[in-house]
Amino acid sequence: MAFERTVLDNGITVVSEHMPWVRSITLGFWFRVGSRHETADQAGLTHFMEHMMFKGTDSRSAIEISEAFDALGAESNAFTAKEYTCYHARFVDHRLDDALELLADMVLHSTFRDEDILTEREVVLEEIASSEDEPDDHVFEMFLDELLPTHPLGRPVLGTVERVASYGRDDCISFHRSFYHAGNLVVSAAGNVDHASLVWKVQEALAGIRAGKPLERIPLIESNRHEFAAQKRDIEQAYLVYGFPWYRADARERFAGSVLTSILGGSASSRLFQEVREKRGLAYSIMAGASVYSDTGQFYVYCATRPDNLAQAAEIIRHEMARIADEPPSAEEVSRNCEVITSQLLLGLESTSERMIRLGRRETMGFAQVEVPELIERYASVTPDEVQDVARKYLTVFPTATVVSPFAEGMARQLVLGR
């Protein structure tokens, strides 16, 4: 992962990785604005703006933007996260000039016409309704709300129906002026791309962008974490998320923490998969995962099971959390899961899109880039005692759990927490 980095005079950061053995380039425009930067009155506006960037500019209509990407033979999309928004495209290398101009036109010159806002509001409202209708999505949103009840990180990226239904052209223009400027932008690319040439092309394509300083994140202050929440629905399964506060994205224990997560629920040989699904047949879906941000994170176990099995599945989850904190894993188990992690890392890096995302995410979040050989070495050095130390530090505090099931809240609490 040999990357190059340049900061332009106007504040735009350009970071790229040359992959001369491929014919593609994946290009991303990363803005340092996500749902954590929203006020309560702006809930969901970052995501709504992502949609609006595809709806037309001074020189192109929405259909013309789509046709322009198709004419390049490009794959294009965008995503909004808690701490950033990314617009990206993957295309054949000789189309770089055209793709760069097209993305630049979208993010600089979107017009936010009233009629487009009316239509796209309905699209996003449908997206919110779809998420709320899906118990496996909604239970995660409940979990974040209970884990971070007073901070924007705990709010849904999609926002709420009430807020999204209220957004108009003035909201879009004001938001664009506040966040879509040079100091808040990272341009990331990976593939058959020359860095010096890319820097020059970015300067040309984004010459008209407004100046501005990088956005400062709202500090994490959260002392009101909740233990439990449940929603009763007439459904055939119970959906559970059981978790804890976690470390930040660049924490020193992140390598041991990734191994811990993998051991507990990262693969078919993981402890929870084996104990809950393979040995007892209590669930089809059971996994452990983690999300990390610039200053915090969350660890979680997700399980979907029949309501009659909820208590037993939750008991096993609690037991496995306690067991790995009380007794370190074997050296063989650590080694095997390190191999899982590093192999997935290397397989992912065969993709120009994955490399672009790795570069862009770390740069946007303000973290130093780390070469792949160093990452592999760090994972190989993880010890069983380090894994146990992370478990003791993070998995022995009181949990936060959320459930969507046919049970009322009191019964669900008893089944999940055993009290």
Coordinates of C-alpha atoms in Angstrom, one line a residue:
M1 CA 0.0 0.0 0.0
A2 CA 2.4 2.7 -1.2
F3 CA 0.4 5.9 -1.1
E4 CA 1.2 9.6 -1.8
R5 CA -0.4 12.6 -0.2
T6 CA -0.5 16.3 -1.1
V7 CA -2.3 19.2 0.5
L8 CA -3.2 21.9 -2.0
D9 CA -2.9 25.6 -1.3
N10 CA -6.6 25.9 -0.9
G11 CA -6.8 23.1 1.7
I12 CA -7.9 20.1 -0.4
T13 CA -6.1 17.0 0.5
V14 CA -5.3 14.6 -2.3
V15 CA -4.2 11.0 -1.4
S16 CA -3.7 8.2 -3.9
E17 CA -2.2 4.8 -4.4
H18 CA -0.7 3.6 -7.7
M19 CA -1.8 0.1 -8.9
P20 CA -0.1 -0.2 -12.3
W21 CA -1.3 -3.8 -12.8
V22 CA -5.0 -2.8 -13.2
R23 CA -6.8 -0.7 -15.8
S24 CA -9.4 0.8 -13.4
I25 CA -9.4 3.8 -11.1
T26 CA -11.7 4.4 -8.1
L27 CA -12.1 8.0 -7.3
G28 CA -13.7 9.4 -4.2
F29 CA -14.7 12.9 -2.9
W30 CA -14.8 12.7 0.9
F31 CA -16.3 15.6 2.8
R32 CA -15.7 15.8 6.6
V33 CA -19.4 16.0 7.5
G34 CA -21.6 13.2 8.8
S35 CA -24.6 12.8 11.0
R36 CA -22.5 13.5 14.1
H37 CA -22.1 17.1 12.9
E38 CA -25.8 17.8 12.7
T39 CA -27.8 19.8 15.2
A40 CA -31.1 18.3 16.4
D41 CA -32.9 20.5 13.8
Q42 CA -30.6 19.1 11.0
A43 CA -31.2 15.4 11.7
G44 CA -30.8 13.5 8.4
L45 CA -29.9 16.6 6.4
T46 CA -26.3 15.3 5.7
H47 CA -27.8 12.2 4.1
F48 CA -30.5 14.2 2.3
M49 CA -27.8 16.3 0.8
E50 CA -26.0 13.2 -0.5
H51 CA -29.2 12.4 -2.5
M52 CA -29.6 16.0 -3.7
M53 CA -26.1 16.1 -5.3
F54 CA -27.3 13.7 -8.0
K55 CA -30.4 15.7 -8.8
G56 CA -29.0 18.3 -11.2
T57 CA -26.4 21.1 -11.6
D58 CA -26.2 24.4 -13.6
S59 CA -25.2 22.4 -16.7
R60 CA -26.7 18.9 -16.2
S61 CA -30.1 17.6 -15.2
A62 CA -30.4 14.5 -13.0
I63 CA -30.9 12.2 -16.0
E64 CA -27.9 13.8 -17.7
I65 CA -25.7 13.1 -14.7
S66 CA -26.8 9.4 -14.9
E67 CA -26.3 9.3 -18.6
A68 CA -22.8 10.9 -18.2
F69 CA -21.7 8.2 -15.8
D70 CA -23.1 5.5 -18.1
A71 CA -21.3 7.1 -21.1
L72 CA -18.1 6.6 -19.1
G73 CA -18.9 3.0 -18.4
A74 CA -18.5 4.0 -14.8
E75 CA -20.0 2.6 -11.5
S76 CA -21.0 5.6 -9.3
N77 CA -22.6 6.0 -5.9
A78 CA -22.3 7.8 -2.6
F79 CA -22.7 7.1 1.1
T80 CA -23.2 9.0 4.3
A81 CA -21.8 7.8 7.6
K82 CA -21.5 9.2 11.1
E83 CA -18.4 11.3 10.3
Y84 CA -18.1 11.7 6.6
T85 CA -19.9 11.7 3.2
C86 CA -18.3 10.2 0.1
Y87 CA -19.1 10.5 -3.6
H88 CA -17.3 7.9 -5.7
A89 CA -16.9 6.4 -9.1
R90 CA -15.0 3.5 -10.6
F91 CA -14.0 3.7 -14.2
V92 CA -11.4 2.7 -16.8
D93 CA -8.2 4.7 -16.3
H94 CA -8.3 6.9 -19.5
R95 CA -11.7 8.3 -18.3
L96 CA -10.1 10.1 -15.2
D97 CA -10.5 13.6 -16.6
D98 CA -14.2 13.1 -17.4
A99 CA -15.0 11.4 -14.1
L100 CA -13.3 14.0 -12.1
E101 CA -15.1 16.8 -13.9
L102 CA -18.4 15.1 -13.4
L103 CA -18.0 14.6 -9.7
A104 CA -16.7 18.1 -9.3
D105 CA -19.7 19.5 -11.1
M106 CA -22.0 17.6 -8.8
V107 CA -20.5 18.7 -5.5
L108 CA -19.8 22.3 -6.6
H109 CA -22.8 23.3 -8.7
S110 CA -25.9 21.4 -7.6
T111 CA -28.9 23.7 -7.9
F112 CA -31.3 22.2 -5.3
R113 CA -34.4 23.0 -7.3
D114 CA -37.7 23.0 -5.4
E115 CA -39.3 20.3 -7.6
D116 CA -36.2 18.0 -7.1
I117 CA -36.3 18.5 -3.3
L118 CA -40.0 17.6 -3.2
T119 CA -39.4 14.4 -5.2
E120 CA -36.3 13.4 -3.3
R121 CA -37.9 14.0 0.1
E122 CA -40.4 11.3 -0.8
V123 CA -37.6 8.9 -1.8
V124 CA -35.8 9.4 1.5
L125 CA -39.0 9.1 3.5
E126 CA -39.5 5.8 1.8
E127 CA -36.0 4.8 2.8
I128 CA -36.7 5.7 6.4
A129 CA -39.9 3.8 6.4
S130 CA -38.2 0.7 4.9
S131 CA -35.5 0.8 7.7
E132 CA -38.1 1.2 10.4
D133 CA -40.1 -1.7 9.0
E134 CA -37.0 -4.0 9.1
P135 CA -36.5 -5.3 12.7
D136 CA -32.9 -6.2 12.1
D137 CA -32.2 -2.6 11.0
H138 CA -34.3 -0.9 13.6
V139 CA -32.9 -2.8 16.6
F140 CA -29.4 -1.4 15.7
E141 CA -30.8 2.2 15.6
M142 CA -32.4 1.5 19.0
F143 CA -29.0 0.3 20.3
L144 CA -27.2 3.4 19.3
D145 CA -29.9 5.6 20.7
E146 CA -29.6 3.8 24.1
L147 CA -25.8 3.8 24.0
L148 CA -25.4 7.5 23.1
P149 CA -28.8 9.1 24.0
T150 CA -27.6 12.7 24.2
H151 CA -25.0 12.8 21.4
P152 CA -25.6 13.1 17.6
L153 CA -23.6 9.9 17.1
G154 CA -26.6 8.1 18.6
R155 CA -29.1 9.4 16.0
P156 CA -29.9 7.6 12.8
V157 CA -28.0 8.7 9.7
L158 CA -31.3 8.8 7.8
G159 CA -32.8 11.3 10.3
T160 CA -36.5 11.3 11.2
V161 CA -39.7 11.6 9.1
E162 CA -40.6 14.9 10.8
R163 CA -37.2 16.6 10.1
V164 CA -36.7 15.2 6.6
A165 CA -40.2 16.2 5.5
S166 CA -39.4 19.8 6.5
Y167 CA -36.2 20.4 4.5
G168 CA -36.3 22.9 1.7
R169 CA -34.0 24.8 -0.7
D170 CA -32.7 27.2 1.9
D171 CA -31.7 24.4 4.2
C172 CA -29.7 22.7 1.3
I173 CA -28.0 26.0 0.3
S174 CA -27.0 26.8 3.9
F175 CA -25.7 23.3 4.5
H176 CA -23.7 23.3 1.3
R177 CA -22.1 26.7 2.2
S178 CA -21.2 25.4 5.6
F179 CA -19.6 22.1 4.8
Y180 CA -18.9 21.7 1.1
H181 CA -15.6 23.7 0.9
A182 CA -12.0 23.1 0.2
G183 CA -10.8 22.7 3.8
N184 CA -13.4 20.0 4.3
L185 CA -12.6 17.9 1.3
V186 CA -10.3 14.9 0.7
V187 CA -9.9 13.5 -2.8
S188 CA -8.9 9.8 -2.7
A189 CA -8.0 7.6 -5.6
A190 CA -6.6 4.1 -6.1
G191 CA -5.8 2.2 -9.3
N192 CA -3.8 3.0 -12.4
V193 CA -3.4 6.7 -11.5
D194 CA -0.3 8.9 -11.3
H195 CA -0.3 11.1 -8.2
A196 CA 1.3 14.2 -9.7
S197 CA -1.1 14.1 -12.6
L198 CA -4.1 13.6 -10.3
V199 CA -3.0 16.6 -8.1
W200 CA -2.9 18.8 -11.2
K201 CA -6.2 17.6 -12.5
V202 CA -7.9 18.1 -9.1
Q203 CA -6.6 21.7 -9.0
E204 CA -8.1 22.3 -12.4
A205 CA -11.5 20.6 -11.8
L206 CA -12.0 22.2 -8.3
A207 CA -10.6 25.6 -9.0
G208 CA -13.9 27.2 -8.1
I209 CA -14.5 25.6 -4.8
R210 CA -15.0 27.9 -1.8
A211 CA -12.2 28.3 0.8
G212 CA -12.8 27.1 4.4
K213 CA -11.2 25.4 7.4
P214 CA -11.5 21.7 8.3
L215 CA -14.6 21.0 10.3
E216 CA -14.2 20.4 14.0
R217 CA -16.1 17.5 15.5
I218 CA -18.5 17.8 18.4
P219 CA -16.6 16.4 21.4
L220 CA -18.1 13.2 22.8
I221 CA -19.6 13.8 26.2
E222 CA -22.0 11.0 27.1
S223 CA -22.7 10.0 30.7
N224 CA -26.3 8.9 30.4
R225 CA -25.9 5.6 28.7
H226 CA -29.0 3.4 29.1
E227 CA -29.1 -0.3 29.8
F228 CA -32.1 -1.6 28.0
A229 CA -34.9 -0.8 25.6
A230 CA -37.4 -3.0 23.8
Q231 CA -40.1 -2.7 21.2
K232 CA -43.0 -5.1 21.0
R233 CA -44.1 -6.2 17.5
D234 CA -46.2 -9.0 16.2
I235 CA -43.4 -10.9 14.5
E236 CA -42.0 -14.4 14.3
Q237 CA -38.5 -13.7 15.6
A238 CA -36.8 -11.8 18.4
Y239 CA -33.9 -9.5 17.3
L240 CA -31.3 -8.7 19.9
V241 CA -28.3 -6.4 20.0
Y242 CA -26.1 -6.7 23.1
G243 CA -23.1 -4.5 23.5
F244 CA -20.8 -2.0 25.1
P245 CA -18.9 1.2 24.5
W246 CA -15.7 0.6 22.6
Y247 CA -12.4 2.3 21.8
R248 CA -11.7 4.9 19.1
A249 CA -10.5 4.0 15.6
D250 CA -6.8 4.5 16.2
A251 CA -6.6 3.2 19.8
R252 CA -3.5 1.2 20.6
E253 CA -5.6 -1.9 21.5
R254 CA -7.4 -2.0 18.2
F255 CA -5.5 -5.0 16.9
A256 CA -6.2 -7.1 20.0
G257 CA -9.8 -5.8 19.9
S258 CA -10.3 -7.0 16.4
V259 CA -9.0 -10.4 17.3
L260 CA -11.3 -10.5 20.3
T261 CA -14.3 -9.6 18.1
S262 CA -13.3 -12.3 15.6
I263 CA -12.9 -14.9 18.3
L264 CA -16.4 -14.1 19.7
G265 CA -18.4 -13.8 16.5
G266 CA -16.4 -13.1 13.4
S267 CA -16.6 -16.4 11.5
A268 CA -18.2 -19.8 11.4
S269 CA -15.6 -21.1 13.8
S270 CA -16.2 -18.3 16.3
R271 CA -17.4 -19.1 19.8
L272 CA -20.8 -17.6 19.6
F273 CA -21.5 -19.1 16.1
Q274 CA -20.5 -22.5 17.4
E275 CA -22.3 -22.3 20.8
V276 CA -25.5 -20.6 19.7
R277 CA -26.0 -22.0 16.2
E278 CA -24.0 -25.1 15.6
K279 CA -24.3 -26.9 18.9
R280 CA -27.8 -25.8 19.9
G281 CA -29.5 -24.6 16.8
L282 CA -30.9 -21.5 18.6
A283 CA -30.4 -19.0 15.8
Y284 CA -29.7 -18.7 12.1
S285 CA -28.0 -15.3 12.5
I286 CA -25.4 -14.7 15.3
M287 CA -22.4 -12.4 15.0
A288 CA -20.1 -10.0 16.8
G289 CA -18.9 -6.7 15.4
A290 CA -17.7 -3.3 16.2
S291 CA -18.0 0.3 14.8
V292 CA -15.2 2.8 15.5
Y293 CA -15.2 6.6 15.2
S294 CA -12.6 9.3 15.8
D295 CA -13.2 9.4 19.5
T296 CA -15.3 6.4 20.5
G297 CA -16.9 3.2 19.2
Q298 CA -19.2 0.4 20.1
F299 CA -18.9 -3.4 20.3
Y300 CA -22.0 -5.5 19.7
V301 CA -23.4 -9.0 19.4
Y302 CA -26.4 -9.4 17.1
C303 CA -28.7 -12.4 17.2
A304 CA -32.0 -13.2 15.5
T305 CA -33.8 -16.1 17.1
R306 CA -37.3 -17.5 17.7
P307 CA -38.8 -15.9 20.8
D308 CA -38.8 -19.2 22.7
N309 CA -35.0 -19.3 22.3
L310 CA -34.2 -15.7 23.3
A311 CA -33.4 -16.3 27.0
Q312 CA -31.1 -19.2 26.2
A313 CA -29.3 -17.3 23.4
A314 CA -28.8 -14.3 25.6
E315 CA -27.5 -16.4 28.5
I316 CA -24.9 -17.9 26.2
I317 CA -23.9 -14.4 25.0
R318 CA -23.5 -13.2 28.5
H319 CA -21.5 -16.3 29.4
E320 CA -19.1 -16.0 26.5
M321 CA -18.4 -12.3 27.4
A322 CA -17.6 -13.3 30.9
R323 CA -15.5 -16.3 29.9
I324 CA -13.1 -14.5 27.6
A325 CA -12.6 -11.8 30.3
D326 CA -11.9 -14.5 32.9
E327 CA -9.7 -16.8 30.8
P328 CA -7.4 -15.8 27.9
P329 CA -7.9 -17.6 24.6
S330 CA -5.4 -20.1 23.5
A331 CA -2.4 -19.1 21.3
E332 CA -3.8 -21.3 18.5
E333 CA -7.2 -19.5 18.7
V334 CA -5.5 -16.1 18.5
S335 CA -3.3 -17.2 15.6
R336 CA -6.2 -18.6 13.7
N337 CA -8.3 -15.5 14.0
C338 CA -5.3 -13.3 13.1
E339 CA -5.1 -15.3 9.9
V340 CA -8.8 -14.7 9.2
I341 CA -8.4 -10.9 9.7
T342 CA -5.2 -10.5 7.7
S343 CA -6.4 -12.7 4.8
Q344 CA -9.6 -10.7 4.5
L345 CA -7.5 -7.6 4.5
L346 CA -5.3 -8.8 1.7
L347 CA -8.3 -10.1 -0.3
G348 CA -10.0 -6.8 0.0
L349 CA -7.0 -4.9 -1.2
E350 CA -7.3 -6.6 -4.6
S351 CA -10.1 -4.1 -5.2
T352 CA -9.4 -0.5 -6.2
S353 CA -12.6 0.5 -4.4
E354 CA -11.5 -1.0 -1.1
R355 CA -8.1 0.7 -1.3
M356 CA -9.7 4.1 -2.2
I357 CA -12.0 3.7 0.8
R358 CA -9.2 2.8 3.2
L359 CA -7.2 5.8 2.1
G360 CA -10.1 8.2 2.1
R361 CA -11.6 7.1 5.5
R362 CA -8.3 7.4 7.4
E363 CA -7.4 10.8 5.8
T364 CA -10.9 12.2 6.5
M365 CA -10.9 11.1 10.1
G366 CA -7.4 12.6 10.6
F367 CA -5.5 9.4 11.2
A368 CA -2.1 8.5 9.7
Q369 CA -2.0 6.0 6.9
V370 CA -0.6 2.6 7.8
E371 CA 1.2 0.3 5.3
V372 CA -0.2 -3.2 4.9
P373 CA 3.0 -5.0 6.0
E374 CA 2.9 -3.1 9.3
L375 CA -0.7 -4.0 9.8
I376 CA 0.0 -7.7 9.3
E377 CA 3.0 -7.5 11.6
R378 CA 0.9 -5.8 14.3
Y379 CA -1.8 -8.5 14.1
A380 CA 0.8 -11.3 14.2
S381 CA 2.2 -9.8 17.5
V382 CA -1.2 -9.9 19.3
T383 CA -1.0 -12.2 22.4
P384 CA -3.7 -14.1 24.3
D385 CA -3.2 -11.8 27.3
E386 CA -3.7 -8.7 25.2
V387 CA -7.0 -10.1 24.0
Q388 CA -8.1 -10.8 27.5
D389 CA -7.1 -7.4 28.7
V390 CA -9.4 -5.8 26.1
A391 CA -12.2 -8.1 27.2
R392 CA -11.7 -7.1 30.8
K393 CA -11.6 -3.4 30.0
Y394 CA -14.6 -3.2 27.7
L395 CA -16.8 -6.3 28.2
T396 CA -17.2 -6.3 32.0
V397 CA -19.1 -3.0 32.4
F398 CA -22.8 -3.0 32.4
P399 CA -24.2 -3.7 28.9
T400 CA -26.6 -1.9 26.7
A401 CA -29.1 -4.2 25.1
T402 CA -32.1 -3.6 22.7
V403 CA -34.7 -6.1 21.5
V404 CA -37.5 -6.1 18.9
S405 CA -39.7 -9.1 19.7
P406 CA -43.3 -10.1 20.5
F407 CA -42.5 -9.5 24.2
A408 CA -43.4 -6.5 26.3
E409 CA -40.4 -4.6 27.7
G410 CA -40.5 -6.1 31.2
M411 CA -40.5 -9.6 29.9
A412 CA -37.9 -8.9 27.3
R413 CA -35.6 -7.4 29.9
Q414 CA -35.9 -10.5 32.1
L415 CA -35.2 -12.8 29.2
V416 CA -32.1 -10.9 27.9
L417 CA -30.5 -9.6 31.1
G418 CA -31.7 -12.4 33.4
R419 CA -33.1 -9.9 35.9

